[in-house]
Short mmCIF file of C-alpha atoms in Angstrom, two decimals:
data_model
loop_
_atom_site.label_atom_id
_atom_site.label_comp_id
_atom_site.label_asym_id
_atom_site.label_seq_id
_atom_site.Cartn_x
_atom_site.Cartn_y
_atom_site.Cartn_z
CA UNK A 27 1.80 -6.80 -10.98
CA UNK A 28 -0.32 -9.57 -10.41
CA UNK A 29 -3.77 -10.29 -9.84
CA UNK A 30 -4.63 -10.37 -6.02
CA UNK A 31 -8.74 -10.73 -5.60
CA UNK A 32 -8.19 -13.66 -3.49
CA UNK A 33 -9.61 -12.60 -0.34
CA UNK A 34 -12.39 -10.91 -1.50
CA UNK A 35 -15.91 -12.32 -1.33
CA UNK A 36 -19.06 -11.94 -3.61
CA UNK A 37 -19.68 -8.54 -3.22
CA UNK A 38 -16.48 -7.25 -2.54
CA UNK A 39 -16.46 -7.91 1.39
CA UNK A 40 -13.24 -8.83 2.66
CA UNK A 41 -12.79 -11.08 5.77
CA UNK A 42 -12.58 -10.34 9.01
CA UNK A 43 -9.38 -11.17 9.61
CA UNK A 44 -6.24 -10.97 7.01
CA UNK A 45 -3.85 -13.89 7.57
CA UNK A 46 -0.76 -12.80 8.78
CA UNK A 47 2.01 -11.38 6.19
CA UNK A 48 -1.66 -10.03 4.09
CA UNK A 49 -1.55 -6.14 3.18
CA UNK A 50 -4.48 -5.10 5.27
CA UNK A 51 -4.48 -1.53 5.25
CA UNK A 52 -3.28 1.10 3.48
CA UNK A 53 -2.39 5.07 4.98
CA UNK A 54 -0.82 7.90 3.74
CA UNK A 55 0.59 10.58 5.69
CA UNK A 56 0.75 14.66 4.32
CA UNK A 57 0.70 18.10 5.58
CA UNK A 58 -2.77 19.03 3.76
CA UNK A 59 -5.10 16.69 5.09
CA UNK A 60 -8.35 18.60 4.22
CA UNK A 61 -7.16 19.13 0.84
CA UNK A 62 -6.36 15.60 0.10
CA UNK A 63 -9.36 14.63 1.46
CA UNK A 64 -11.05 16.44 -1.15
CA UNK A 65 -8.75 15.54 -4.09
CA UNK A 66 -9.27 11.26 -2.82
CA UNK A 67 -13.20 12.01 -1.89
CA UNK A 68 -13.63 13.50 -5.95
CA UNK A 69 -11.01 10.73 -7.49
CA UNK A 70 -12.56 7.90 -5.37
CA UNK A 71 -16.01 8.55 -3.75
CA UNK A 72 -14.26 8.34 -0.18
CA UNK A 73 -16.17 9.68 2.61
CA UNK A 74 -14.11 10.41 5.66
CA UNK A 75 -14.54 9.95 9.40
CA UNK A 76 -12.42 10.02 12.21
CA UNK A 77 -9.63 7.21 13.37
CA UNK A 78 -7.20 7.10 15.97
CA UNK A 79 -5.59 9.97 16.76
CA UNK A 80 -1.91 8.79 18.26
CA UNK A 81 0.29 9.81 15.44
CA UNK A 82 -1.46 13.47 14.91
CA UNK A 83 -4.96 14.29 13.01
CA UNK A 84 -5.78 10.89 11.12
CA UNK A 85 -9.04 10.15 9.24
CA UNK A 86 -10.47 6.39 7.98
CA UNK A 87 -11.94 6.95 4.14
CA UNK A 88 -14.73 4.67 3.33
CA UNK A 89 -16.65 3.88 0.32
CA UNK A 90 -19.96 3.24 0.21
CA UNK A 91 -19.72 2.74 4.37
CA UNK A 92 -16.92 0.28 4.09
CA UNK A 93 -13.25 1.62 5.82
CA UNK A 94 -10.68 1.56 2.99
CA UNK A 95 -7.66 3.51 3.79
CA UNK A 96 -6.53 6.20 5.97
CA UNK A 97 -4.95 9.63 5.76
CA UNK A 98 -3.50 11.33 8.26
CA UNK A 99 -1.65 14.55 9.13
CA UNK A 100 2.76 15.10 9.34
CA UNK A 101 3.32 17.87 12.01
CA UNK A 102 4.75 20.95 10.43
CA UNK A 103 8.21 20.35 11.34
CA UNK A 104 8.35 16.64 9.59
CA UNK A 105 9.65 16.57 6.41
CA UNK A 106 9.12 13.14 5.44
CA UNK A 107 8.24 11.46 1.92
CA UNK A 108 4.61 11.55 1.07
CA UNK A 109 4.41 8.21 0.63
CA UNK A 110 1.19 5.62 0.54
CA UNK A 111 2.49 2.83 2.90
CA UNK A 112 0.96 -0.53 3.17
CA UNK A 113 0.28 -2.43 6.38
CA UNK A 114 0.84 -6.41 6.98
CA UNK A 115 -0.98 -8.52 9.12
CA UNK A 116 0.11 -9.98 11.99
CA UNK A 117 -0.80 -11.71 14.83
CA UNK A 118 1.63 -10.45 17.36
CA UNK A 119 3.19 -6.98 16.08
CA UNK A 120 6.09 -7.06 18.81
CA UNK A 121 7.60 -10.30 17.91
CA UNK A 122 7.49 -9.26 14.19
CA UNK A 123 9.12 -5.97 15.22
CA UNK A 124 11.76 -7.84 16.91
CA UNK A 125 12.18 -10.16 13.89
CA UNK A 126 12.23 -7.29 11.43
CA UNK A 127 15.12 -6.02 13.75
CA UNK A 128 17.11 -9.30 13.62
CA UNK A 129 16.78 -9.26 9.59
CA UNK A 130 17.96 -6.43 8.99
CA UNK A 131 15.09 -3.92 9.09
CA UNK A 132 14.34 -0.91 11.01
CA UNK A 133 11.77 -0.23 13.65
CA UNK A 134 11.26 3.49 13.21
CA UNK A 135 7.57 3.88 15.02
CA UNK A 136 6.07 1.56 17.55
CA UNK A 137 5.29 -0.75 18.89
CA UNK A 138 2.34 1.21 19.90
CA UNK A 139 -1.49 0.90 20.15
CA UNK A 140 -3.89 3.04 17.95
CA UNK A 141 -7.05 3.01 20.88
CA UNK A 142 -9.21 0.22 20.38
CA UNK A 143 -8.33 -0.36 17.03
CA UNK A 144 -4.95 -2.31 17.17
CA UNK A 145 -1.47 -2.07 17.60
CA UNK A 146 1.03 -0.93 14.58
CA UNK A 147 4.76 -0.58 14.01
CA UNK A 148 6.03 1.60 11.26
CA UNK A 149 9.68 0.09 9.71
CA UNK A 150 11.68 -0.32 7.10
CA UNK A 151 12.94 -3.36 5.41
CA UNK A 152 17.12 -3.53 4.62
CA UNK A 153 17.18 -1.65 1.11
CA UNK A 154 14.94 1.40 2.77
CA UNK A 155 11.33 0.76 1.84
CA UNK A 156 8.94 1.68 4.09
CA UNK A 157 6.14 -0.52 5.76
CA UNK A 158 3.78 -0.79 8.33
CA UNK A 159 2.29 -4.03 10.73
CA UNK A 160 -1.11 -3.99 12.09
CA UNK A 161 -2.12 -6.11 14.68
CA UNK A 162 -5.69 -5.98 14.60
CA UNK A 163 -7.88 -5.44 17.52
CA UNK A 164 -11.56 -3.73 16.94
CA UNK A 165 -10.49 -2.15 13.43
CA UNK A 166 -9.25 -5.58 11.11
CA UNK A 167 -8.28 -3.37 8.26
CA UNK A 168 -9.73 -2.65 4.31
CA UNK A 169 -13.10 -4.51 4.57
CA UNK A 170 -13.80 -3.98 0.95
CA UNK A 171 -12.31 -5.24 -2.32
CA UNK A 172 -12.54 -5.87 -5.97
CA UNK A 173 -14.57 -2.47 -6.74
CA UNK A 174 -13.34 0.65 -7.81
CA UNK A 175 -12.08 3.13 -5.02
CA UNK A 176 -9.88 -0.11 -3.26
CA UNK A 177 -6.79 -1.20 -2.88
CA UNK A 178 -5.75 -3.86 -5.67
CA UNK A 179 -2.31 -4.62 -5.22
CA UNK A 180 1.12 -3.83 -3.24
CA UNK A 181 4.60 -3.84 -5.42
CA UNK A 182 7.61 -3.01 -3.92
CA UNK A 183 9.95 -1.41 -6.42
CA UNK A 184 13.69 -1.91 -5.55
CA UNK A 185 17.32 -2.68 -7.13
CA UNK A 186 16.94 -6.20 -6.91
CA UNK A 187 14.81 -8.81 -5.41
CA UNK A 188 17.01 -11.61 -4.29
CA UNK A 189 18.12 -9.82 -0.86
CA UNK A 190 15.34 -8.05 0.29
CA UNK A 191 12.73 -11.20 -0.89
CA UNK A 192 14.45 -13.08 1.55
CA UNK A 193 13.93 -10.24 4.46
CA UNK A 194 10.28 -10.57 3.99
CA UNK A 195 10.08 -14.04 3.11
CA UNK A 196 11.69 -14.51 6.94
CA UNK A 197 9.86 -11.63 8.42
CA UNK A 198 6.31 -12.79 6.89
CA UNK A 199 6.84 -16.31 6.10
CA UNK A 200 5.88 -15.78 2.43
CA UNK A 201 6.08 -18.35 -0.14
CA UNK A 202 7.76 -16.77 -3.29
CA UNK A 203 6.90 -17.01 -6.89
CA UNK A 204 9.86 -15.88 -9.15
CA UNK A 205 9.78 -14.82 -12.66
CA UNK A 206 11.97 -17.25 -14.59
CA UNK A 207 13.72 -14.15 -16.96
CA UNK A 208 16.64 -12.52 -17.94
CA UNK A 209 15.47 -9.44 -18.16
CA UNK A 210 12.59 -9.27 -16.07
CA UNK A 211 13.43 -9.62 -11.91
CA UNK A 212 9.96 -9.99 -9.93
CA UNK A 213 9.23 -11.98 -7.18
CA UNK A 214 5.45 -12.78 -6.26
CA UNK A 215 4.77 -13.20 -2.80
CA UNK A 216 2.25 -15.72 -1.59
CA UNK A 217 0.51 -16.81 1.24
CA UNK A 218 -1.35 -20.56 1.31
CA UNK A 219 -0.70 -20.27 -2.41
CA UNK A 220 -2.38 -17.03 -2.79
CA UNK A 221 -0.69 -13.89 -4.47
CA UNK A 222 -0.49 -11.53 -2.10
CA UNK A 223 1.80 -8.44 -3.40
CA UNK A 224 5.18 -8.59 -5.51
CA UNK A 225 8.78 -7.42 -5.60
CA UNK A 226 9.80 -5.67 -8.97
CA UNK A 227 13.39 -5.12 -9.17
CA UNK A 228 14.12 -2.31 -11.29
CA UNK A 229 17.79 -1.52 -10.82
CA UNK A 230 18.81 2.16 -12.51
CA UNK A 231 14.93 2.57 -13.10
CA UNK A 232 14.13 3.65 -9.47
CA UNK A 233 13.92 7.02 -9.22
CA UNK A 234 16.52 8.65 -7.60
CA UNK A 235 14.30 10.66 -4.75
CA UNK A 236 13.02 7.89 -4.10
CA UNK A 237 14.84 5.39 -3.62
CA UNK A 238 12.91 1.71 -3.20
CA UNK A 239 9.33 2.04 -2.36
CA UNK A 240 6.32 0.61 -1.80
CA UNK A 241 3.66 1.39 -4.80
CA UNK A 242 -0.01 0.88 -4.48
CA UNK A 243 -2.59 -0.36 -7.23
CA UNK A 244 -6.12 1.20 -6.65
CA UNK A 245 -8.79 -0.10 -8.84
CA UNK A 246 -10.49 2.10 -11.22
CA UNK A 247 -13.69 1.49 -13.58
CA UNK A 248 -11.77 3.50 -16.21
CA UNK A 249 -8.32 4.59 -16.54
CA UNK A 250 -8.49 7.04 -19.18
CA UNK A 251 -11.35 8.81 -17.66
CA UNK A 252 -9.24 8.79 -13.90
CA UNK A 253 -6.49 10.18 -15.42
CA UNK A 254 -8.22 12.84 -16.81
CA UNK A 255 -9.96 13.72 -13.48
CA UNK A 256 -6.59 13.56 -11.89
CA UNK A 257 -5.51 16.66 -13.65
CA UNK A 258 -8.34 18.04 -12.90
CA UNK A 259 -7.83 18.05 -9.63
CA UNK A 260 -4.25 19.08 -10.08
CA UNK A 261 -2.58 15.81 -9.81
CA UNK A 262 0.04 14.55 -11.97
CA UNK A 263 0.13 11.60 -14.87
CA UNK A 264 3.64 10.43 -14.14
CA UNK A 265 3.16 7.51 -16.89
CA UNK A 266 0.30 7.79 -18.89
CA UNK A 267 -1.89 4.64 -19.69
CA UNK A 268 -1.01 1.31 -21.27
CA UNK A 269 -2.17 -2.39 -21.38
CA UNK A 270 -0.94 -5.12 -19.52
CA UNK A 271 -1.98 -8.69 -19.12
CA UNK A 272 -3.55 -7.58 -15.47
CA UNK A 273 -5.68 -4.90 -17.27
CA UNK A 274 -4.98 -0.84 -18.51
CA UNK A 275 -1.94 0.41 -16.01
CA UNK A 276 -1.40 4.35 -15.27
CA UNK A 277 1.24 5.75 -12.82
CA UNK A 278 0.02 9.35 -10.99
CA UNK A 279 0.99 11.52 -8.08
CA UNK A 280 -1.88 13.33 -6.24
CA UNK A 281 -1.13 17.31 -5.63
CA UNK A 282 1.48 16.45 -2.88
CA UNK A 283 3.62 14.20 -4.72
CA UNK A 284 2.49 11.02 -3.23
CA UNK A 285 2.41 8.21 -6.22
CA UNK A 286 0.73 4.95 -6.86
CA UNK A 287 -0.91 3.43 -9.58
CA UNK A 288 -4.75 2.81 -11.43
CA UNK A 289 -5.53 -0.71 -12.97
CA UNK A 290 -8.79 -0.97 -14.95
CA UNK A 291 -8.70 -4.72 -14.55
CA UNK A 292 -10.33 -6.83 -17.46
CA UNK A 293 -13.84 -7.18 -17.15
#
């Protein structure tokens, strides 16, 4: 992990517009919608309303008025990981789907517009991981930053990085920062310079129902005290937490299984 506050503003406000190859949204899809709802809206302080509605029931949280994520509803009959998946930028979502073809990748939903908002694909990158694009129309994306209850980073956990660093590095146009180790295999990705998510390669680490993965960071004004709620609210600590140089790390699964991870970054 790596810090990523870049393209955040004073207060927290994002831009407009994320440059292409940017995570700009974040959604997770699961058969209890109400319930998560509850379990984000205690963890987080998201409020929900309603967003488009092409890929079933699908709601936009926000925090403190400001659209952070999504969560949305699997029909019955889909049994598919509950997994949070991160959305790039991009300016034209049907030429990336094309060129996310041509790499290597798979185009599993899409392209397709969500109303208004934009248009999205839903693919996977060689090794398996799953990702989505967003072409943004009248919604841009996570309009808030920096403050607990957002989005802080994007890590995609996978065998190695060389081969699938150069998938997105085509796909996205990413500059890439490696980690000069023998032991340690991460790749930053940047754009203009800027750190915009990373590639851990973990070989016999990744979990075996997993397989790779995108994971997401959400900030958190305390750890400790998350983790605790977490149980609470009958989530899981899947790696309890530890210090880092990017601030006090914690891995969890909320009650369906999804995971991703808290960072209390230094103040």
């Amino acid at each position: 992990m790596t810090e990523a506050r870049g393209s955040a503003g004073p207060n927290g406000e994002t831009h407009a517009r994320h440059a292409p190859g940017t995570p700009c949204w974040v959604s997770l899809m699961v058969h209890g919608l109400a319930t998560t709802q509850e379990f984000y809206g205690a963890l987080f302080g998201w409020e929900f309303q309603p967003g488009p509605q092409q890929l079933g029931p699908y709601a936009r949280a926000l925090l403190d008025g400001s659209e952070v994520a999504g969560i949305g509803q699997l029909p019955p009959d889909r049994h598919l990981p509950i997994a949070w998946t991160p959305y790039l930028a991009s300016d034209d979502v049907d030429l990336t789907a094309e060129t996310v073809r041509l790499c290597g990748g798979t185009v599993g939903v899409g392209p397709l517009d969500a109303e208004e908002a934009g248009r999205l694909v839903i693919g996977s990158d060689p090794s398996g991981a799953v990702f989505g694009v967003w072409q943004a129309a009248a919604h841009a994306g996570t309009a808030i930053a920096g403050v607990p209850g957002t989005p802080a980073w994007h890590e995609l956990l996978t065998f190695e990085t060389a081969s699938v660093a150069k998938f997105y590095e085509t796909v996205f146009d990413y500059e890439e920062e490696p980690v000069v180790s023998a032991d340690f295999d991460y790749v930053t990705l940047l754009i203009d310079g800027r750190p915009v998510a990373g590639i851990h390669g973990v070989g016999n680490a990744l979990p075996r129902d997993r397989g790779p993965h995108w994971m997401t960071y959400f900030e958190v004004a305390d750890t400790d005290a998350s983790l605790a709620r977490i149980t609470d609210l009958g989530g899981h600590v899947l790696k309890p937490a530890h210090d880092s140089e990017h601030g006090r790390v914690a891995t969890v699964a909320d009650p369906e299984g999804a995971r991703f991870c808290l960072v209390q970054s230094p103040r």
